[in-house]
Amino acid sequence: MNQNNLNLLFLDVFAHEFKTPIAIIMNNANNIERRYYEGNIDDIDVHKTVEAIRRCCSSLSRLSSNVNLALSGMTNILTNRSRYDVAEHLKQICFMSNELFKKNGVEITYKAKKEPAYFSLDPDLIFHVITNLISNSVKYNRSVKKLINVELDVIGPELVINVKDNGIGIPPEISNRIFERYYRGDTSSTPLASGLGVGLFIVSKIIEAHKGEIVVVPRKKGACFKITIPDCETLEVCSVNEVYVTPEKLMNSYSDLLMMYM
Ligand code: ADP
């Protein structure tokens, strides 16, 4: 496909992705106004409406920042690198993500084969990578119980992270293409899985900036992503508290998924 057609396709998907959150915001605004005039409204209705609108706004803002990131070419992105315990960081991300989605039939487990695991990484970018992979594992998954397993290991001088799921899996013929900008696989079996096809492009650029590698590991059932990052810098150690995972950051990262479950 030439660049012109690719741009048109992207604009088409982009316009489509904007429609859902805007329609939900509009519906909520109309409903709450109607019920207000009917005198048929309580605190819980107001709270639910505000929450729904907030999630849609998060999703829109995430869409636009992902587009900005994808268009920027992702150069010079490592601005906030520090030496910290990645094992503890991933534990926090997985634990809080599991809490957020467990009532929706999602189970996220985490295992550190080696801890602590001090590496010099950008914690915000690593957060982006892991939440993006988890989000895809839920989106591209039709199992009643969606199982996601994140595993960390340190092999020699390298940090190794595996993210596995029991979803629809990745056919071998597209396992390299999924990291291309704007590439989307066949999503007809997962129609609720919205996206612009830039998530894994951004993820791969982040890993590349850390001089690492991300690959799809072939599996019989589900998908498995393997990340390898070398330890290439010695910085002063900072504690995991400085790397905190806040519920707001998490909700923002998962805004697409939260809309799916609204
Ligand atoms: P998007 O989710 O917006 O389509 P991504 O770049 O995150 O964009 O993913 C690209 C494609 O890779 C998806 O359209 C999907 O076909 C495939 N994919 C990504 N993660 C998974 C997964 N965990 N299981 C199955 N397919 C996946």
mmCIF file of C-alpha atoms and ligand atoms in Angstrom:
data_model
loop_
_atom_site.group_PDB
_atom_site.id
_atom_site.type_symbol
_atom_site.label_atom_id
_atom_site.label_comp_id
_atom_site.label_asym_id
_atom_site.label_seq_id
_atom_site.Cartn_x
_atom_site.Cartn_y
_atom_site.Cartn_z
ATOM 1 C CA MET A 1 0.000 0.000 0.000
ATOM 2 C CA ASN A 2 1.451 3.426 -0.902
ATOM 3 C CA GLN A 3 1.835 6.270 1.645
ATOM 4 C CA ASN A 4 -1.211 8.169 0.314
ATOM 5 C CA ASN A 5 -3.525 5.186 0.701
ATOM 6 C CA LEU A 6 -2.014 4.449 4.104
ATOM 7 C CA ASN A 7 -2.714 8.022 5.248
ATOM 8 C CA LEU A 8 -6.305 7.832 3.970
ATOM 9 C CA LEU A 9 -6.833 4.511 5.714
ATOM 10 C CA PHE A 10 -5.430 5.953 8.933
ATOM 11 C CA LEU A 11 -7.687 9.031 8.751
ATOM 12 C CA ASP A 12 -10.666 6.756 8.202
ATOM 13 C CA VAL A 13 -9.839 4.635 11.258
ATOM 14 C CA PHE A 14 -9.047 7.762 13.282
ATOM 15 C CA ALA A 15 -12.423 9.373 12.468
ATOM 16 C CA HIS A 16 -14.160 6.091 13.339
ATOM 17 C CA GLU A 17 -12.336 5.822 16.688
ATOM 18 C CA PHE A 18 -13.481 9.315 17.648
ATOM 19 C CA LYS A 19 -17.126 8.502 16.993
ATOM 20 C CA THR A 20 -17.700 6.042 19.853
ATOM 21 C CA PRO A 21 -16.579 8.235 22.789
ATOM 22 C CA ILE A 22 -18.319 11.281 21.295
ATOM 23 C CA ALA A 23 -21.571 9.320 20.893
ATOM 24 C CA ILE A 24 -21.355 8.098 24.511
ATOM 25 C CA ILE A 25 -20.715 11.642 25.790
ATOM 26 C CA MET A 26 -23.668 12.950 23.768
ATOM 27 C CA ASN A 27 -25.996 10.185 25.003
ATOM 28 C CA ASN A 28 -25.033 10.765 28.604
ATOM 29 C CA ALA A 29 -25.503 14.538 28.308
ATOM 30 C CA ASN A 30 -28.942 14.099 26.686
ATOM 31 C CA ASN A 31 -30.058 11.517 29.247
ATOM 32 C CA ILE A 32 -29.014 13.495 32.276
ATOM 33 C CA GLU A 33 -30.703 16.651 30.925
ATOM 34 C CA ARG A 34 -33.949 14.800 30.188
ATOM 35 C CA ARG A 35 -34.018 13.164 33.606
ATOM 36 C CA TYR A 36 -33.228 16.480 35.292
ATOM 37 C CA TYR A 37 -36.279 18.118 33.677
ATOM 38 C CA GLU A 38 -38.418 15.086 34.561
ATOM 39 C CA GLY A 39 -37.263 15.487 38.194
ATOM 40 C CA ASN A 40 -36.090 11.880 38.028
ATOM 41 C CA ILE A 41 -32.448 12.046 39.020
ATOM 42 C CA ASP A 42 -30.328 11.167 42.055
ATOM 43 C CA ASP A 43 -26.686 11.425 43.164
ATOM 44 C CA ILE A 44 -25.861 7.964 41.797
ATOM 45 C CA ASP A 45 -27.097 8.915 38.300
ATOM 46 C CA VAL A 46 -24.994 12.066 38.355
ATOM 47 C CA HIS A 47 -21.933 10.120 39.544
ATOM 48 C CA LYS A 48 -22.354 7.414 36.849
ATOM 49 C CA THR A 49 -22.834 10.003 34.123
ATOM 50 C CA VAL A 50 -19.814 12.045 35.152
ATOM 51 C CA GLU A 51 -17.698 8.858 35.350
ATOM 52 C CA ALA A 52 -18.785 7.753 31.847
ATOM 53 C CA ILE A 53 -18.013 11.189 30.391
ATOM 54 C CA ARG A 54 -14.646 11.259 32.170
ATOM 55 C CA ARG A 55 -13.659 7.865 30.715
ATOM 56 C CA CYS A 56 -14.599 8.984 27.223
ATOM 57 C CA CYS A 57 -12.558 12.170 27.630
ATOM 58 C CA SER A 58 -9.577 10.089 28.824
ATOM 59 C CA SER A 59 -9.976 7.866 25.808
ATOM 60 C CA LEU A 60 -10.058 10.855 23.440
ATOM 61 C CA SER A 61 -7.021 12.411 25.048
ATOM 62 C CA ARG A 62 -5.171 9.083 24.881
ATOM 63 C CA LEU A 63 -6.095 8.741 21.205
ATOM 64 C CA SER A 64 -4.684 12.151 20.428
ATOM 65 C CA SER A 65 -1.480 11.624 22.429
ATOM 66 C CA ASN A 66 -0.935 8.245 20.724
ATOM 67 C CA VAL A 67 -1.346 9.887 17.339
ATOM 68 C CA ASN A 68 1.120 12.606 18.342
ATOM 69 C CA LEU A 69 3.580 9.969 19.530
ATOM 70 C CA ALA A 70 3.182 7.880 16.378
ATOM 71 C CA LEU A 71 3.578 10.896 14.099
ATOM 72 C CA SER A 72 6.602 12.192 15.995
ATOM 73 C CA GLY A 73 8.622 9.227 14.725
ATOM 74 C CA MET A 74 9.429 8.477 18.394
ATOM 75 C CA THR A 75 12.962 9.831 18.397
ATOM 76 C CA ASN A 76 14.675 11.136 21.566
ATOM 77 C CA ILE A 77 12.016 9.712 23.842
ATOM 78 C CA LEU A 78 14.254 8.557 26.697
ATOM 79 C CA THR A 79 14.113 11.667 28.852
ATOM 80 C CA ASN A 80 13.459 10.243 32.291
ATOM 81 C CA ARG A 81 15.702 7.246 32.759
ATOM 82 C CA SER A 82 16.471 6.049 36.280
ATOM 83 C CA ARG A 83 17.778 2.963 38.013
ATOM 84 C CA TYR A 84 14.986 1.243 39.897
ATOM 85 C CA ASP A 85 13.558 -2.150 40.819
ATOM 86 C CA VAL A 86 11.590 -3.131 37.710
ATOM 87 C CA ALA A 87 10.311 -6.310 39.426
ATOM 88 C CA GLU A 88 8.495 -4.198 42.034
ATOM 89 C CA HIS A 89 7.220 -1.768 39.401
ATOM 90 C CA LEU A 90 5.679 -4.584 37.312
ATOM 91 C CA LYS A 91 4.215 -6.129 40.454
ATOM 92 C CA GLN A 92 2.384 -2.863 41.185
ATOM 93 C CA ILE A 93 1.152 -2.490 37.597
ATOM 94 C CA CYS A 94 -0.143 -6.093 37.442
ATOM 95 C CA PHE A 95 -1.715 -6.039 40.895
ATOM 96 C CA MET A 96 -3.571 -2.772 40.266
ATOM 97 C CA SER A 97 -4.589 -3.788 36.731
ATOM 98 C CA ASN A 98 -5.963 -7.058 38.098
ATOM 99 C CA GLU A 99 -7.972 -5.185 40.753
ATOM 100 C CA LEU A 100 -9.415 -2.945 38.037
ATOM 101 C CA PHE A 101 -10.564 -5.734 35.697
ATOM 102 C CA LYS A 102 -11.156 -8.810 37.857
ATOM 103 C CA LYS A 103 -14.918 -8.221 38.026
ATOM 104 C CA ASN A 104 -14.980 -8.361 34.206
ATOM 105 C CA GLY A 105 -13.634 -11.925 33.966
ATOM 106 C CA VAL A 106 -10.000 -10.858 33.550
ATOM 107 C CA GLU A 107 -7.215 -12.377 35.647
ATOM 108 C CA ILE A 108 -3.746 -10.839 35.515
ATOM 109 C CA THR A 109 -1.010 -12.787 37.266
ATOM 110 C CA TYR A 110 2.591 -11.784 37.777
ATOM 111 C CA LYS A 111 5.716 -13.726 38.578
ATOM 112 C CA ALA A 112 9.238 -12.394 39.100
ATOM 113 C CA LYS A 113 11.767 -15.212 38.667
ATOM 114 C CA LYS A 114 14.418 -12.874 39.981
ATOM 115 C CA GLU A 115 13.941 -9.954 42.361
ATOM 116 C CA PRO A 116 14.903 -7.257 42.950
ATOM 117 C CA ALA A 117 15.787 -6.450 39.342
ATOM 118 C CA TYR A 118 17.576 -3.101 39.112
ATOM 119 C CA PHE A 119 17.740 -1.690 35.579
ATOM 120 C CA SER A 120 18.120 1.790 34.108
ATOM 121 C CA LEU A 121 14.842 2.380 32.298
ATOM 122 C CA ASP A 122 12.282 5.104 31.823
ATOM 123 C CA PRO A 123 9.490 4.055 34.231
ATOM 124 C CA ASP A 124 6.740 6.026 32.463
ATOM 125 C CA LEU A 125 7.604 4.418 29.144
ATOM 126 C CA ILE A 126 7.815 0.943 30.685
ATOM 127 C CA PHE A 127 4.405 1.567 32.260
ATOM 128 C CA HIS A 128 3.120 2.494 28.783
ATOM 129 C CA VAL A 129 4.541 -0.736 27.294
ATOM 130 C CA ILE A 130 3.154 -3.119 29.907
ATOM 131 C CA THR A 131 -0.320 -1.548 30.102
ATOM 132 C CA ASN A 132 -0.504 -1.526 26.309
ATOM 133 C CA LEU A 133 0.339 -5.226 26.068
ATOM 134 C CA ILE A 134 -2.145 -6.071 28.840
ATOM 135 C CA SER A 135 -4.798 -3.981 27.124
ATOM 136 C CA ASN A 136 -4.292 -5.860 23.828
ATOM 137 C CA SER A 137 -4.392 -9.196 25.681
ATOM 138 C CA VAL A 138 -7.882 -8.318 26.911
ATOM 139 C CA LYS A 139 -9.056 -6.735 23.630
ATOM 140 C CA TYR A 140 -7.992 -9.599 21.365
ATOM 141 C CA ASN A 141 -9.485 -12.262 23.568
ATOM 142 C CA ARG A 142 -12.804 -14.082 23.368
ATOM 143 C CA SER A 143 -12.261 -16.487 26.287
ATOM 144 C CA VAL A 144 -14.865 -16.236 29.046
ATOM 145 C CA LYS A 145 -12.033 -16.100 31.584
ATOM 146 C CA LYS A 146 -9.318 -13.916 30.090
ATOM 147 C CA LEU A 147 -5.974 -14.963 31.547
ATOM 148 C CA ILE A 148 -2.913 -12.760 31.269
ATOM 149 C CA ASN A 149 0.417 -13.709 32.691
ATOM 150 C CA VAL A 150 3.343 -11.317 33.058
ATOM 151 C CA GLU A 151 6.699 -12.845 33.931
ATOM 152 C CA LEU A 152 10.032 -11.176 34.655
ATOM 153 C CA ASP A 153 13.457 -12.757 34.644
ATOM 154 C CA VAL A 154 17.065 -11.609 34.555
ATOM 155 C CA ILE A 155 19.223 -13.694 32.271
ATOM 156 C CA GLY A 156 22.885 -12.708 32.353
ATOM 157 C CA PRO A 157 23.000 -8.941 31.847
ATOM 158 C CA GLU A 158 19.511 -8.820 30.311
ATOM 159 C CA LEU A 159 16.038 -8.113 31.602
ATOM 160 C CA VAL A 160 13.464 -10.448 30.069
ATOM 161 C CA ILE A 161 9.713 -9.791 30.277
ATOM 162 C CA ASN A 162 7.074 -12.140 28.837
ATOM 163 C CA VAL A 163 3.425 -11.154 28.468
ATOM 164 C CA LYS A 164 1.188 -14.132 27.604
ATOM 165 C CA ASP A 165 -2.556 -14.443 27.128
ATOM 166 C CA ASN A 166 -5.232 -16.990 26.200
ATOM 167 C CA GLY A 167 -6.731 -14.830 23.449
ATOM 168 C CA ILE A 168 -7.137 -15.227 19.684
ATOM 169 C CA GLY A 169 -3.377 -15.448 19.095
ATOM 170 C CA ILE A 170 -1.222 -13.949 16.341
ATOM 171 C CA PRO A 171 -0.904 -15.809 13.029
ATOM 172 C CA PRO A 172 2.830 -16.299 12.197
ATOM 173 C CA GLU A 173 2.449 -14.489 8.847
ATOM 174 C CA ILE A 174 1.599 -11.194 10.594
ATOM 175 C CA SER A 175 3.841 -11.477 13.660
ATOM 176 C CA ASN A 176 6.353 -8.943 12.253
ATOM 177 C CA ARG A 177 3.806 -6.680 10.584
ATOM 178 C CA ILE A 178 1.936 -5.914 13.837
ATOM 179 C CA PHE A 179 4.803 -3.597 14.880
ATOM 180 C CA GLU A 180 4.349 -1.431 11.758
ATOM 181 C CA ARG A 181 2.737 1.966 12.141
ATOM 182 C CA TYR A 182 -1.060 1.808 11.422
ATOM 183 C CA TYR A 183 -1.083 -1.977 10.933
ATOM 184 C CA ARG A 184 -4.213 -3.723 12.250
ATOM 185 C CA GLY A 185 -4.835 -7.462 11.994
ATOM 186 C CA ASP A 186 -8.178 -9.031 11.140
ATOM 187 C CA THR A 187 -10.365 -7.783 13.985
ATOM 188 C CA SER A 188 -13.654 -9.207 12.662
ATOM 189 C CA SER A 189 -13.785 -11.817 15.446
ATOM 190 C CA THR A 190 -13.208 -9.139 18.109
ATOM 191 C CA PRO A 191 -15.463 -6.285 16.881
ATOM 192 C CA LEU A 192 -15.279 -4.395 20.189
ATOM 193 C CA ALA A 193 -11.494 -4.152 19.932
ATOM 194 C CA SER A 194 -11.092 -0.559 18.848
ATOM 195 C CA GLY A 195 -7.686 0.857 17.919
ATOM 196 C CA LEU A 196 -5.618 2.898 15.498
ATOM 197 C CA GLY A 197 -2.911 0.342 14.810
ATOM 198 C CA VAL A 198 -0.253 2.475 16.493
ATOM 199 C CA GLY A 199 -0.033 0.782 19.931
ATOM 200 C CA LEU A 200 2.583 -1.840 19.104
ATOM 201 C CA PHE A 201 4.480 0.585 16.876
ATOM 202 C CA ILE A 202 4.898 2.878 19.906
ATOM 203 C CA VAL A 203 5.752 -0.089 22.164
ATOM 204 C CA SER A 204 8.447 -1.326 19.767
ATOM 205 C CA LYS A 205 9.965 2.175 19.480
ATOM 206 C CA ILE A 206 10.119 2.450 23.278
ATOM 207 C CA ILE A 207 11.909 -0.891 23.534
ATOM 208 C CA GLU A 208 14.226 0.094 20.672
ATOM 209 C CA ALA A 209 15.082 3.343 22.509
ATOM 210 C CA HIS A 210 16.189 1.158 25.458
ATOM 211 C CA LYS A 211 18.368 -0.771 22.974
ATOM 212 C CA GLY A 212 16.178 -3.817 23.519
ATOM 213 C CA GLU A 213 13.980 -6.055 21.393
ATOM 214 C CA ILE A 214 10.340 -7.161 21.351
ATOM 215 C CA VAL A 215 9.233 -10.281 19.470
ATOM 216 C CA VAL A 216 6.176 -12.493 19.186
ATOM 217 C CA VAL A 217 6.891 -15.993 20.481
ATOM 218 C CA PRO A 218 4.894 -18.673 18.594
ATOM 219 C CA ARG A 219 2.312 -20.454 20.768
ATOM 220 C CA LYS A 220 -0.450 -22.997 20.257
ATOM 221 C CA LYS A 221 -3.086 -20.912 22.048
ATOM 222 C CA GLY A 222 -3.006 -17.160 22.613
ATOM 223 C CA ALA A 223 -0.265 -14.608 22.155
ATOM 224 C CA CYS A 224 3.129 -14.233 23.810
ATOM 225 C CA PHE A 225 5.292 -11.120 23.591
ATOM 226 C CA LYS A 226 8.901 -11.356 24.746
ATOM 227 C CA ILE A 227 10.861 -8.224 25.608
ATOM 228 C CA THR A 228 14.612 -8.272 26.156
ATOM 229 C CA ILE A 229 16.469 -5.192 27.409
ATOM 230 C CA PRO A 230 20.204 -5.042 28.150
ATOM 231 C CA ASP A 231 21.501 -3.193 31.179
ATOM 232 C CA CYS A 232 23.472 -0.474 29.515
ATOM 233 C CA GLU A 233 23.738 2.388 31.998
ATOM 234 C CA THR A 234 24.673 2.779 35.614
ATOM 235 C CA LEU A 235 22.606 5.446 37.296
ATOM 236 C CA GLU A 236 21.864 6.092 40.942
ATOM 237 C CA VAL A 237 19.188 3.765 42.340
ATOM 238 C CA CYS A 238 15.818 5.361 43.062
ATOM 239 C CA SER A 239 13.137 3.701 45.162
ATOM 240 C CA VAL A 240 9.975 2.299 43.637
ATOM 241 C CA ASN A 241 7.912 4.917 45.500
ATOM 242 C CA GLU A 242 9.342 7.476 43.116
ATOM 243 C CA VAL A 243 8.038 5.379 40.244
ATOM 244 C CA TYR A 244 4.510 5.128 41.601
ATOM 245 C CA VAL A 245 1.608 3.683 39.677
ATOM 246 C CA THR A 246 -1.410 5.837 40.432
ATOM 247 C CA PRO A 247 -5.024 4.768 39.824
ATOM 248 C CA GLU A 248 -5.447 7.879 37.582
ATOM 249 C CA LYS A 249 -2.520 6.860 35.366
ATOM 250 C CA LEU A 250 -3.906 3.350 35.165
ATOM 251 C CA MET A 251 -7.453 4.475 34.286
ATOM 252 C CA ASN A 252 -6.048 6.756 31.618
ATOM 253 C CA SER A 253 -3.971 3.972 30.105
ATOM 254 C CA TYR A 254 -6.920 1.591 30.018
ATOM 255 C CA SER A 255 -9.528 4.142 28.897
ATOM 256 C CA ASP A 256 -10.351 2.146 25.714
ATOM 257 C CA LEU A 257 -10.917 -1.029 27.698
ATOM 258 C CA LEU A 258 -12.943 0.737 30.351
ATOM 259 C CA MET A 259 -15.198 2.088 27.604
ATOM 260 C CA MET A 260 -15.638 -1.472 26.304
ATOM 261 C CA TYR A 261 -16.838 -2.573 29.731
ATOM 262 C CA MET A 262 -19.051 0.442 30.464
HETATM 263 P P1 ADP B 1 -4.566 -1.802 17.561
HETATM 264 O O1 ADP B 1 -4.854 -2.561 18.809
HETATM 265 O O2 ADP B 1 -5.006 -0.394 17.607
HETATM 266 O O3 ADP B 1 -5.061 -2.510 16.334
HETATM 267 P P2 ADP B 1 -1.760 -2.459 17.940
HETATM 268 O O4 ADP B 1 -0.578 -1.846 17.271
HETATM 269 O O5 ADP B 1 -1.781 -2.442 19.414
HETATM 270 O O6 ADP B 1 -3.005 -1.675 17.341
HETATM 271 O O7 ADP B 1 -1.902 -3.956 17.435
HETATM 272 C C1 ADP B 1 -1.749 -4.257 16.059
HETATM 273 C C2 ADP B 1 -2.476 -5.558 15.721
HETATM 274 O O8 ADP B 1 -1.806 -6.649 16.377
HETATM 275 C C3 ADP B 1 -3.905 -5.623 16.232
HETATM 276 O O9 ADP B 1 -4.812 -5.026 15.315
HETATM 277 C C4 ADP B 1 -4.122 -7.144 16.380
HETATM 278 O O10 ADP B 1 -4.460 -7.691 15.140
HETATM 279 C C5 ADP B 1 -2.740 -7.663 16.752
HETATM 280 N N1 ADP B 1 -2.564 -7.916 18.211
HETATM 281 C C6 ADP B 1 -1.950 -7.125 19.105
HETATM 282 N N2 ADP B 1 -1.916 -7.682 20.332
HETATM 283 C C7 ADP B 1 -2.543 -8.877 20.209
HETATM 284 C C8 ADP B 1 -2.824 -9.952 21.122
HETATM 285 N N3 ADP B 1 -2.473 -9.914 22.420
HETATM 286 N N4 ADP B 1 -3.486 -11.035 20.634
HETATM 287 C C9 ADP B 1 -3.844 -11.112 19.326
HETATM 288 N N5 ADP B 1 -3.597 -10.138 18.416
HETATM 289 C C10 ADP B 1 -2.951 -9.033 18.849
#
